[in-house]
mmCIF file of N, CA and C in Angstrom:
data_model
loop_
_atom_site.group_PDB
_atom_site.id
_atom_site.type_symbol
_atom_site.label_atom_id
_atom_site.label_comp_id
_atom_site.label_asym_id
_atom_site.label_seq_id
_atom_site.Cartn_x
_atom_site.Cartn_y
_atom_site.Cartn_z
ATOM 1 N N UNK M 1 0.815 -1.197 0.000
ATOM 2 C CA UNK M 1 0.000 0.000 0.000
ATOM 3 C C UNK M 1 0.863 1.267 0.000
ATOM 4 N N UNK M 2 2.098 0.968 0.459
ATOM 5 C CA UNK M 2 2.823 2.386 0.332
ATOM 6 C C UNK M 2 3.578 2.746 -1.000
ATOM 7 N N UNK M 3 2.749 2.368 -2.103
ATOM 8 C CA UNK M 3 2.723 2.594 -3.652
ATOM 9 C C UNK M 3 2.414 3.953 -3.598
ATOM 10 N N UNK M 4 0.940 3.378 -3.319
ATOM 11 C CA UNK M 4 -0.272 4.784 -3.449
ATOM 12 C C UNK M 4 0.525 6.151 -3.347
ATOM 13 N N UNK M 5 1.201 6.686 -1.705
ATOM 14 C CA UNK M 5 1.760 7.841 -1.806
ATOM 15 C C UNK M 5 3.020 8.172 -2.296
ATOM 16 N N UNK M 6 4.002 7.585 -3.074
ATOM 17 C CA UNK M 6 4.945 7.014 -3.700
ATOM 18 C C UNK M 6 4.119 8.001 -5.182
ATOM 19 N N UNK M 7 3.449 7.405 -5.663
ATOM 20 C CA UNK M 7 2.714 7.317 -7.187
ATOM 21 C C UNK M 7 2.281 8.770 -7.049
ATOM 22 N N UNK M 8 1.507 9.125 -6.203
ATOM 23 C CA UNK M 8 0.991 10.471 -5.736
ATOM 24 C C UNK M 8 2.413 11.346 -6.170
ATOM 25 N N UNK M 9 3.525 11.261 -5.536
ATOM 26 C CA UNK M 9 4.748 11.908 -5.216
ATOM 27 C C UNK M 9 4.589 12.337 -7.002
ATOM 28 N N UNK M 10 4.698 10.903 -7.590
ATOM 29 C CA UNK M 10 5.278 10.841 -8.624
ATOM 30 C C UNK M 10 4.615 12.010 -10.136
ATOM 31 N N UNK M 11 3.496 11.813 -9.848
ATOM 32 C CA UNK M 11 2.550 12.594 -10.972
ATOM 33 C C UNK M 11 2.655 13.989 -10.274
ATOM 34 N N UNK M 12 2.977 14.284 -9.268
ATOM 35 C CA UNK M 12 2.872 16.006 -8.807
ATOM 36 C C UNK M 12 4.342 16.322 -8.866
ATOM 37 N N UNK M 13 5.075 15.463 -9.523
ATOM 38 C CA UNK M 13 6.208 16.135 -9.800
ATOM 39 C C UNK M 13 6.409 16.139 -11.143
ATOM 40 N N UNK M 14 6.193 14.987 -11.810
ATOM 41 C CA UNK M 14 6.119 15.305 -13.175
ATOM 42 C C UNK M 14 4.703 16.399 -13.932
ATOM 43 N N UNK M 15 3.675 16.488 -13.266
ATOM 44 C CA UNK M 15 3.113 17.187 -13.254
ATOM 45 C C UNK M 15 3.369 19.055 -13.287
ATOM 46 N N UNK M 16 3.965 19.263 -11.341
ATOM 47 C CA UNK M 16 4.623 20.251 -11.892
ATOM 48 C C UNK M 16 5.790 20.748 -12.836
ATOM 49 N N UNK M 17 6.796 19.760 -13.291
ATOM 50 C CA UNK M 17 7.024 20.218 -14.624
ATOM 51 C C UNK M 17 6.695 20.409 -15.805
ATOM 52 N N UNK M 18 5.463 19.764 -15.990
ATOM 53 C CA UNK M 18 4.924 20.001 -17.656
ATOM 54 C C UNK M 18 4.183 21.862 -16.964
ATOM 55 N N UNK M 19 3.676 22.234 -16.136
ATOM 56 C CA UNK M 19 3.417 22.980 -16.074
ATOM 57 C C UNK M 19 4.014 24.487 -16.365
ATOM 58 N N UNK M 20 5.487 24.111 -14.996
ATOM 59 C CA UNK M 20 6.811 25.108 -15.445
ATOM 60 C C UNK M 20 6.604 25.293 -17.020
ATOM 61 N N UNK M 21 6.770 24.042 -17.900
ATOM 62 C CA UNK M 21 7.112 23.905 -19.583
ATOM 63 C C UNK M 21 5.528 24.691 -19.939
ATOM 64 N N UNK M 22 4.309 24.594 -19.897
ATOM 65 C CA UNK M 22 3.361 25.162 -20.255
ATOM 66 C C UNK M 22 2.746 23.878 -20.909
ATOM 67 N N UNK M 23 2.820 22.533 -20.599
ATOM 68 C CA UNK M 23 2.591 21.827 -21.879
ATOM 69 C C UNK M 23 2.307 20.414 -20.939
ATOM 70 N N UNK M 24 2.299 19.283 -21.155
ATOM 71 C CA UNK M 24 1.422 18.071 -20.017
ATOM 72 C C UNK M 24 2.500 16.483 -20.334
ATOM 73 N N UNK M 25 2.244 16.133 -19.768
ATOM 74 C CA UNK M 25 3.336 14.766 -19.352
ATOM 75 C C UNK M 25 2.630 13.923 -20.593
ATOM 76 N N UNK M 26 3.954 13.216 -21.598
ATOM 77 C CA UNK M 26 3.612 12.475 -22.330
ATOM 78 C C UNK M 26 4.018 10.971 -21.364
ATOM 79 N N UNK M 27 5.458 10.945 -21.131
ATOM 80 C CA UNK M 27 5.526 9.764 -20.824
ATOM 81 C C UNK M 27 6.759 9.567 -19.393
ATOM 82 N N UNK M 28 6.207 8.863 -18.687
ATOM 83 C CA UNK M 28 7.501 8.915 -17.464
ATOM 84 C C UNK M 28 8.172 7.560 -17.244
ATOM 85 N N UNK M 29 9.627 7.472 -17.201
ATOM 86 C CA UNK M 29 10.478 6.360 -17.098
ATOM 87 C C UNK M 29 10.534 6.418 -15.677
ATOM 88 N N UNK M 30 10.548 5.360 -15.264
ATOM 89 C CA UNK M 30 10.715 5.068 -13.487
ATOM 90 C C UNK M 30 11.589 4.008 -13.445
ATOM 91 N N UNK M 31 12.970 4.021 -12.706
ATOM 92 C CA UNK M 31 13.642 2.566 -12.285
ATOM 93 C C UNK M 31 13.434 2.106 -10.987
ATOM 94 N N UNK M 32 12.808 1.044 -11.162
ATOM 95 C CA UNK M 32 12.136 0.227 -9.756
ATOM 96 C C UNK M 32 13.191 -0.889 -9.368
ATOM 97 N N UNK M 33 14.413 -0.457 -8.506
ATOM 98 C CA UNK M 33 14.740 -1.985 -8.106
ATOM 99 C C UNK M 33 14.154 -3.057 -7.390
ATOM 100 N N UNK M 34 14.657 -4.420 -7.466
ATOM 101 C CA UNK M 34 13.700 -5.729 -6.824
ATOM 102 C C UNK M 34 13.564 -5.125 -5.265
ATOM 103 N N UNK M 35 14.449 -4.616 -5.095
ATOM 104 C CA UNK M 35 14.817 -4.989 -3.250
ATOM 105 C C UNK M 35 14.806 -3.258 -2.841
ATOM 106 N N UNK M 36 14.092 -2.247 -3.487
ATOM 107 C CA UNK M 36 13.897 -1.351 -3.472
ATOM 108 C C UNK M 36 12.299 -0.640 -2.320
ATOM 109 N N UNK M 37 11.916 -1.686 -1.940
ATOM 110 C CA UNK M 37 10.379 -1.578 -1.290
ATOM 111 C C UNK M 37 9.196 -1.513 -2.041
ATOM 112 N N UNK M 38 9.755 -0.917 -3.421
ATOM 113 C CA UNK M 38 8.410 -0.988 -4.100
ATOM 114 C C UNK M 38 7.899 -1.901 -5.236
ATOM 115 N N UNK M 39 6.939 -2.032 -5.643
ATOM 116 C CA UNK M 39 6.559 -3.017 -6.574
ATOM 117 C C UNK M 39 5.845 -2.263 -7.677
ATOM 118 N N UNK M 40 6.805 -2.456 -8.554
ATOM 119 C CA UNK M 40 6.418 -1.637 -10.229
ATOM 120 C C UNK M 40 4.745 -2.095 -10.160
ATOM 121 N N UNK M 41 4.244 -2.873 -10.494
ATOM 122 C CA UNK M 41 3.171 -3.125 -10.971
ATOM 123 C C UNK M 41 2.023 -2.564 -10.080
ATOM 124 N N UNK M 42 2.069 -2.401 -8.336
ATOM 125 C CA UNK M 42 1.127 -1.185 -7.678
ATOM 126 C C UNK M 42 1.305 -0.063 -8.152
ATOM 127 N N UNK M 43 2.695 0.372 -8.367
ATOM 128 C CA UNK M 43 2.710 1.938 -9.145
ATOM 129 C C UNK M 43 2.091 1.735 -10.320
ATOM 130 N N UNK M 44 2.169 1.125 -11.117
ATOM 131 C CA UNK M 44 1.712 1.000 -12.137
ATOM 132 C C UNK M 44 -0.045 1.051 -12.507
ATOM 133 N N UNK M 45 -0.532 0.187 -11.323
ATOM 134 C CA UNK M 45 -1.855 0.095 -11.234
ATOM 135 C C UNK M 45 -2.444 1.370 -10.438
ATOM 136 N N UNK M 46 -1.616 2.054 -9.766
ATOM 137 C CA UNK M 46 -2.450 3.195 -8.839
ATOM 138 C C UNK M 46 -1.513 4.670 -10.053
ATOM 139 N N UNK M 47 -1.135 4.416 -10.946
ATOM 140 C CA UNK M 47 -0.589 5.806 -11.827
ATOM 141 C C UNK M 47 -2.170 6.100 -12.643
ATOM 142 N N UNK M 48 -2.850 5.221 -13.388
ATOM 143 C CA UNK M 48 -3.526 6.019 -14.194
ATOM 144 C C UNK M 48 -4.828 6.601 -13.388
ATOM 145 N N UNK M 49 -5.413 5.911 -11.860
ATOM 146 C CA UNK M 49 -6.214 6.521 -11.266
ATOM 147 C C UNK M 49 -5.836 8.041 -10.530
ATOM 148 N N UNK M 50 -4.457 8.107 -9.916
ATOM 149 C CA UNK M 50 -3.820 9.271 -9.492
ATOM 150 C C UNK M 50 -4.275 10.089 -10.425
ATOM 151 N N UNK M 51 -3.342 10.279 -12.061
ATOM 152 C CA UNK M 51 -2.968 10.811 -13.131
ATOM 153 C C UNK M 51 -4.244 11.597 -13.568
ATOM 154 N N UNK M 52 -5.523 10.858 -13.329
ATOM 155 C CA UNK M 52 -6.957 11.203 -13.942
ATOM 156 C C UNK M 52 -7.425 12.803 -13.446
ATOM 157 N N UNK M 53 -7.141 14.024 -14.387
ATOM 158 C CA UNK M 53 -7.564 15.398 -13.996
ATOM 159 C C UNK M 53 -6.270 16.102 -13.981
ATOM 160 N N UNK M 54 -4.939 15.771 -13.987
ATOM 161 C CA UNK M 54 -3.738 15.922 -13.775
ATOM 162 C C UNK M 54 -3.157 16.434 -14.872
ATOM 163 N N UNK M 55 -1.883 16.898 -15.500
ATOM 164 C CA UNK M 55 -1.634 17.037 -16.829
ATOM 165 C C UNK M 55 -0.659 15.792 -17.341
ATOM 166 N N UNK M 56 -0.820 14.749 -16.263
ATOM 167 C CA UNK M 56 -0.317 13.473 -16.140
ATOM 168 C C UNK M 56 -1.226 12.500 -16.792
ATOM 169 N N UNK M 57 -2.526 12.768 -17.088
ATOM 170 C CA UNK M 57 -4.026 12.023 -17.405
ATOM 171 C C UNK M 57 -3.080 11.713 -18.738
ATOM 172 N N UNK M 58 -3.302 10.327 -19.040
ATOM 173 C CA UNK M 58 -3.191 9.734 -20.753
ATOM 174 C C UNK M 58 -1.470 9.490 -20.703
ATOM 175 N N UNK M 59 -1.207 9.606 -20.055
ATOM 176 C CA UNK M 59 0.510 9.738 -20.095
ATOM 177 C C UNK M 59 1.029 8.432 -20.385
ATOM 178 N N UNK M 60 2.385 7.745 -20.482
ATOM 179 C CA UNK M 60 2.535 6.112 -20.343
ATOM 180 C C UNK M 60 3.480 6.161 -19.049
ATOM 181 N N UNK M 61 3.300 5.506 -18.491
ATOM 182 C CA UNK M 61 4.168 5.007 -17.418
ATOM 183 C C UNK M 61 5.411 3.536 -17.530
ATOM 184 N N UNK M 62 6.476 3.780 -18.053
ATOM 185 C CA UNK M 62 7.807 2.878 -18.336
ATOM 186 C C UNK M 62 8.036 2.563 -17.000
ATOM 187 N N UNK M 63 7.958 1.013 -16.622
ATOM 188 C CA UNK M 63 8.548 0.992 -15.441
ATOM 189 C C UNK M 63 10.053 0.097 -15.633
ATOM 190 N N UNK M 64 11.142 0.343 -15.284
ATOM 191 C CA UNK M 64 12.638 -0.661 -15.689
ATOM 192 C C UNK M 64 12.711 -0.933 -14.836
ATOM 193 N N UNK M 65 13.028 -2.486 -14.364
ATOM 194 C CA UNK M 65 13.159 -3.262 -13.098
ATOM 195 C C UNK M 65 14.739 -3.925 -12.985
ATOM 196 N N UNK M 66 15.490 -3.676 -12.135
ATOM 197 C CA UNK M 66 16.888 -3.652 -11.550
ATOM 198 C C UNK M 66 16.917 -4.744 -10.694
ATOM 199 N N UNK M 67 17.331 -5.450 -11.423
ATOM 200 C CA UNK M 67 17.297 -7.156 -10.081
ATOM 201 C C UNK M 67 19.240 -6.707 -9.273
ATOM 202 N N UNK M 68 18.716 -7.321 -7.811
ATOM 203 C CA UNK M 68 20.197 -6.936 -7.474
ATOM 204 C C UNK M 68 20.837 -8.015 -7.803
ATOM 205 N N UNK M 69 21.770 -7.781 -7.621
ATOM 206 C CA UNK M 69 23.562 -8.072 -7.542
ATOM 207 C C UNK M 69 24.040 -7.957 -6.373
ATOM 208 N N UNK M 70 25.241 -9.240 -6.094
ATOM 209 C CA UNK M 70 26.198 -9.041 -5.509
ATOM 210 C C UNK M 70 27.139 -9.109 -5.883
ATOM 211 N N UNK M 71 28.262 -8.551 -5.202
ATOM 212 C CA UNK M 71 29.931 -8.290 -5.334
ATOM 213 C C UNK M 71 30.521 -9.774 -4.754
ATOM 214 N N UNK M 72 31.325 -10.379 -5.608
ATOM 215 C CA UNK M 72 31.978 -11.414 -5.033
ATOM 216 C C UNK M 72 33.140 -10.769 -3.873
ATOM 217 N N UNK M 73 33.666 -11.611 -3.287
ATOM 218 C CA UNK M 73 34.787 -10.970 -2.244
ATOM 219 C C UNK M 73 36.160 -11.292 -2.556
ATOM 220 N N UNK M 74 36.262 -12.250 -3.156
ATOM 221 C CA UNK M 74 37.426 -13.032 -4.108
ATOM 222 C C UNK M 74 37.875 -12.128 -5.158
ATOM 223 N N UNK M 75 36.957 -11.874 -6.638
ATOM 224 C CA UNK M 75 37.278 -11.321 -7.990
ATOM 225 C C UNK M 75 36.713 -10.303 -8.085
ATOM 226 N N UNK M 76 35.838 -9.972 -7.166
ATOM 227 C CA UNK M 76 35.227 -8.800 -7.348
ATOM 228 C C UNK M 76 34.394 -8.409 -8.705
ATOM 229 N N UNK M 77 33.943 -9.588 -8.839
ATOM 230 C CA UNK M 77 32.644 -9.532 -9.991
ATOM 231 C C UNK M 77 31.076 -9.435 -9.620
ATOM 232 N N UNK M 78 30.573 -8.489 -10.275
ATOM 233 C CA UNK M 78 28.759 -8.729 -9.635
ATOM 234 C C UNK M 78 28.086 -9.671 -11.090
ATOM 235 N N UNK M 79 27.382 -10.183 -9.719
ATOM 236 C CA UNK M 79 26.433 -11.279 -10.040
ATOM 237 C C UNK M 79 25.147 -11.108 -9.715
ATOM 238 N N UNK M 80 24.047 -11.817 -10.311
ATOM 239 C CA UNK M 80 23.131 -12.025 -9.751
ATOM 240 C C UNK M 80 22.814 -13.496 -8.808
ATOM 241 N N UNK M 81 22.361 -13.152 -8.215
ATOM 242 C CA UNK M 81 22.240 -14.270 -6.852
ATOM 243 C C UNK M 81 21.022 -14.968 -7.155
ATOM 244 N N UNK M 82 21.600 -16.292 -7.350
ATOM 245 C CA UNK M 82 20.729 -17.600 -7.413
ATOM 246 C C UNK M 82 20.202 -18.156 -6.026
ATOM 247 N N UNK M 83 18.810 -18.403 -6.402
ATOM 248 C CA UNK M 83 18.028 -19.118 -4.699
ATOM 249 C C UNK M 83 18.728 -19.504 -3.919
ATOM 250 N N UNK M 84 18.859 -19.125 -2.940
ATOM 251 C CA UNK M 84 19.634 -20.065 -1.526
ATOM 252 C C UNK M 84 21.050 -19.994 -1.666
ATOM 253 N N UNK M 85 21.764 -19.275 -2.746
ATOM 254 C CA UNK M 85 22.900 -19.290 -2.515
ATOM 255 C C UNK M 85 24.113 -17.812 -3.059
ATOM 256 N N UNK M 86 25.072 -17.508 -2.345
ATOM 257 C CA UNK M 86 25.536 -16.621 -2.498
ATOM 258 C C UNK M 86 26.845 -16.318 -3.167
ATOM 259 N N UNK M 87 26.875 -17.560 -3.757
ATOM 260 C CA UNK M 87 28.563 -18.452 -4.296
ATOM 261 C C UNK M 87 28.599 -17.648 -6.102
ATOM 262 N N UNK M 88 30.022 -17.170 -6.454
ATOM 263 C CA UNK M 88 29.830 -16.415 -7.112
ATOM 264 C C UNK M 88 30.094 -17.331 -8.517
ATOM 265 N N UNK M 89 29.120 -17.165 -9.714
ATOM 266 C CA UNK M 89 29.354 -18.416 -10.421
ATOM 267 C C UNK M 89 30.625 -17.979 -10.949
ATOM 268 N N UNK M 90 31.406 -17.074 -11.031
ATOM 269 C CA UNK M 90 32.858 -16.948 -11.687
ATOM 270 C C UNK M 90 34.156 -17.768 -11.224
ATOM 271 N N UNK M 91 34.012 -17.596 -9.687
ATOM 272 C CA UNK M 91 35.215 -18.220 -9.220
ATOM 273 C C UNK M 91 34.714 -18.995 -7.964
ATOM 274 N N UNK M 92 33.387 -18.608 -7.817
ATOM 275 C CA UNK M 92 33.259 -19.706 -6.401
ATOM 276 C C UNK M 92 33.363 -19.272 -5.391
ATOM 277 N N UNK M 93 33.677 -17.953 -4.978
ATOM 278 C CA UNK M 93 33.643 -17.176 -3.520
ATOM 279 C C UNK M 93 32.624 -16.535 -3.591
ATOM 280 N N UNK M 94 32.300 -16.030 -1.842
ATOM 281 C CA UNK M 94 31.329 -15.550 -1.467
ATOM 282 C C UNK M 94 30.802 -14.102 -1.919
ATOM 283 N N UNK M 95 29.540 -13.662 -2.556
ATOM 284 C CA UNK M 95 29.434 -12.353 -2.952
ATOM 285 C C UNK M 95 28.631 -11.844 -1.628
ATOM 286 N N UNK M 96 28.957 -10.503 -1.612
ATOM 287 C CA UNK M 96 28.340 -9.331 -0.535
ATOM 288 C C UNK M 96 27.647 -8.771 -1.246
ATOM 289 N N UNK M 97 26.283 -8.179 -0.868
ATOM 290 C CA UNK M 97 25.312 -7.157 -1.007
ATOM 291 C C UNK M 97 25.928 -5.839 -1.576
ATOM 292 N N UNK M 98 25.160 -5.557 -3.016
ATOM 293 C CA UNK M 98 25.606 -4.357 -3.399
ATOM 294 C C UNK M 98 23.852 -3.072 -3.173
ATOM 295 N N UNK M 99 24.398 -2.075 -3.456
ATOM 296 C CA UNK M 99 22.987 -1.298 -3.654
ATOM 297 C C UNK M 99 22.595 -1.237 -5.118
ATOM 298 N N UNK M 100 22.963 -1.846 -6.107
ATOM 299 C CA UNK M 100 22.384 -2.677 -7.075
ATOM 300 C C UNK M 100 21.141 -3.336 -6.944
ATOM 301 N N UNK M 101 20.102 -2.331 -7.302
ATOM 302 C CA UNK M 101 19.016 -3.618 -6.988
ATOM 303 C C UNK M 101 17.745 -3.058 -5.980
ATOM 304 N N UNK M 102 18.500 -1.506 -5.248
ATOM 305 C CA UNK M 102 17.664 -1.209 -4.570
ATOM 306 C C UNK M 102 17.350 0.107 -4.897
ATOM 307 N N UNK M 103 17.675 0.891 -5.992
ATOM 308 C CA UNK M 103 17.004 2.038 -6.954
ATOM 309 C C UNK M 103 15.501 2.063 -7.154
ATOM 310 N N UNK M 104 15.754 3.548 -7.175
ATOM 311 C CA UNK M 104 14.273 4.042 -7.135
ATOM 312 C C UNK M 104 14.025 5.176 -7.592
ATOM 313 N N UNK M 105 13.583 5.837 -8.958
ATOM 314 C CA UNK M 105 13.857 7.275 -9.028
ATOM 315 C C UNK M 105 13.316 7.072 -10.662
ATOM 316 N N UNK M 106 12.738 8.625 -10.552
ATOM 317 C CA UNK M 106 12.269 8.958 -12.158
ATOM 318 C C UNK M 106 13.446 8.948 -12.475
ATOM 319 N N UNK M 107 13.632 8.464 -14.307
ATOM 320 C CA UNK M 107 14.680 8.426 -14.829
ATOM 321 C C UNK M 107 14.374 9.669 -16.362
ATOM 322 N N UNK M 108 13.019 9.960 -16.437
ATOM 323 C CA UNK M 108 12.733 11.063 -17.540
ATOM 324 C C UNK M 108 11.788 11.170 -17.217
ATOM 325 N N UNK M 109 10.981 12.052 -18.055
ATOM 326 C CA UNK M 109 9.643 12.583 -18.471
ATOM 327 C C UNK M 109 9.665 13.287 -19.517
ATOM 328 N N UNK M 110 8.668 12.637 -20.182
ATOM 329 C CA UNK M 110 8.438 13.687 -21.586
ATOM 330 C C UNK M 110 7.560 14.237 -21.855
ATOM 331 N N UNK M 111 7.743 15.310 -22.040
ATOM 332 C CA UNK M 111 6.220 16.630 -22.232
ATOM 333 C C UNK M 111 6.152 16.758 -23.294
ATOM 334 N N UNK M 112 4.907 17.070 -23.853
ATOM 335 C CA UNK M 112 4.188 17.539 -25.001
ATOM 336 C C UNK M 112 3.833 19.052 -24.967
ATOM 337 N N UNK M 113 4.587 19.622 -25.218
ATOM 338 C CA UNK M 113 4.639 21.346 -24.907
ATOM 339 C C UNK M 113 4.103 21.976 -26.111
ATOM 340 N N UNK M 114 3.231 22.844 -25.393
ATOM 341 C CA UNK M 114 2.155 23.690 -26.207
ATOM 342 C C UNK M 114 2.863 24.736 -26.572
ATOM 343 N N UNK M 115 2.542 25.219 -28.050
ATOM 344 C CA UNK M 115 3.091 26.005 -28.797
ATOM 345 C C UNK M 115 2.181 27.610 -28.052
ATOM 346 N N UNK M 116 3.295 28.838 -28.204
ATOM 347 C CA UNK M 116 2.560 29.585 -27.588
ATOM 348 C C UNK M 116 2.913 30.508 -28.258
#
């Protein structure tokens, strides 16, 4: 549920910029990592009810999803981490937690700006 004010955030900011521009939100890129708290697809489902009256209304919503990674401790390669285990498939040592994975942030917006 803590999409909802997340999504809110999201259209009153892209919002107030098509405004600054004079012109209304065509389309907004969002990168959602896995391990980020949120789940693309509630934003996704609570954007076009927010958006409705907004200059966000009709817009598309891109969501890019960031699976994490870890850092091996050995070669220092990132990986993605297979079920139940943390073994790095390159060389076989243990990987550590990167912040790979836990992104969260508009990555654009595109306005349709009115000729004036």
């Amino acid at each position: 549920m803590h999409e909802y004010p997340i999504t809110v955030q999201i259209v009153e900011i892209a919002s107030e910029t098509a405004r600054k521009n004079n012109g209304r939100v065509r389309r907004i890129d969002l990168v959602v990592g896995e391990d980020s708290g949120f789940i693309g697809e509630s934003i996704q489902m609570y954007f076009d009810v927010i958006a409705e009256g907004t200059l966000c209304e009709g817009a598309q919503l891109f969501i890019e999803g960031v699976k994490p990674q870890l850092r091996c401790d050995a070669c220092g390669k990132l990986f993605e981490r297979k079920r139940f285990s943390f073994q790095c498939p390159f060389c076989g040592g243990d990987g550590s937690p990167t912040e790979i994975g836990k992104e969260f942030y508009v990555k654009s917006v595109e306005l349709e700006v009115e000729d004036q």
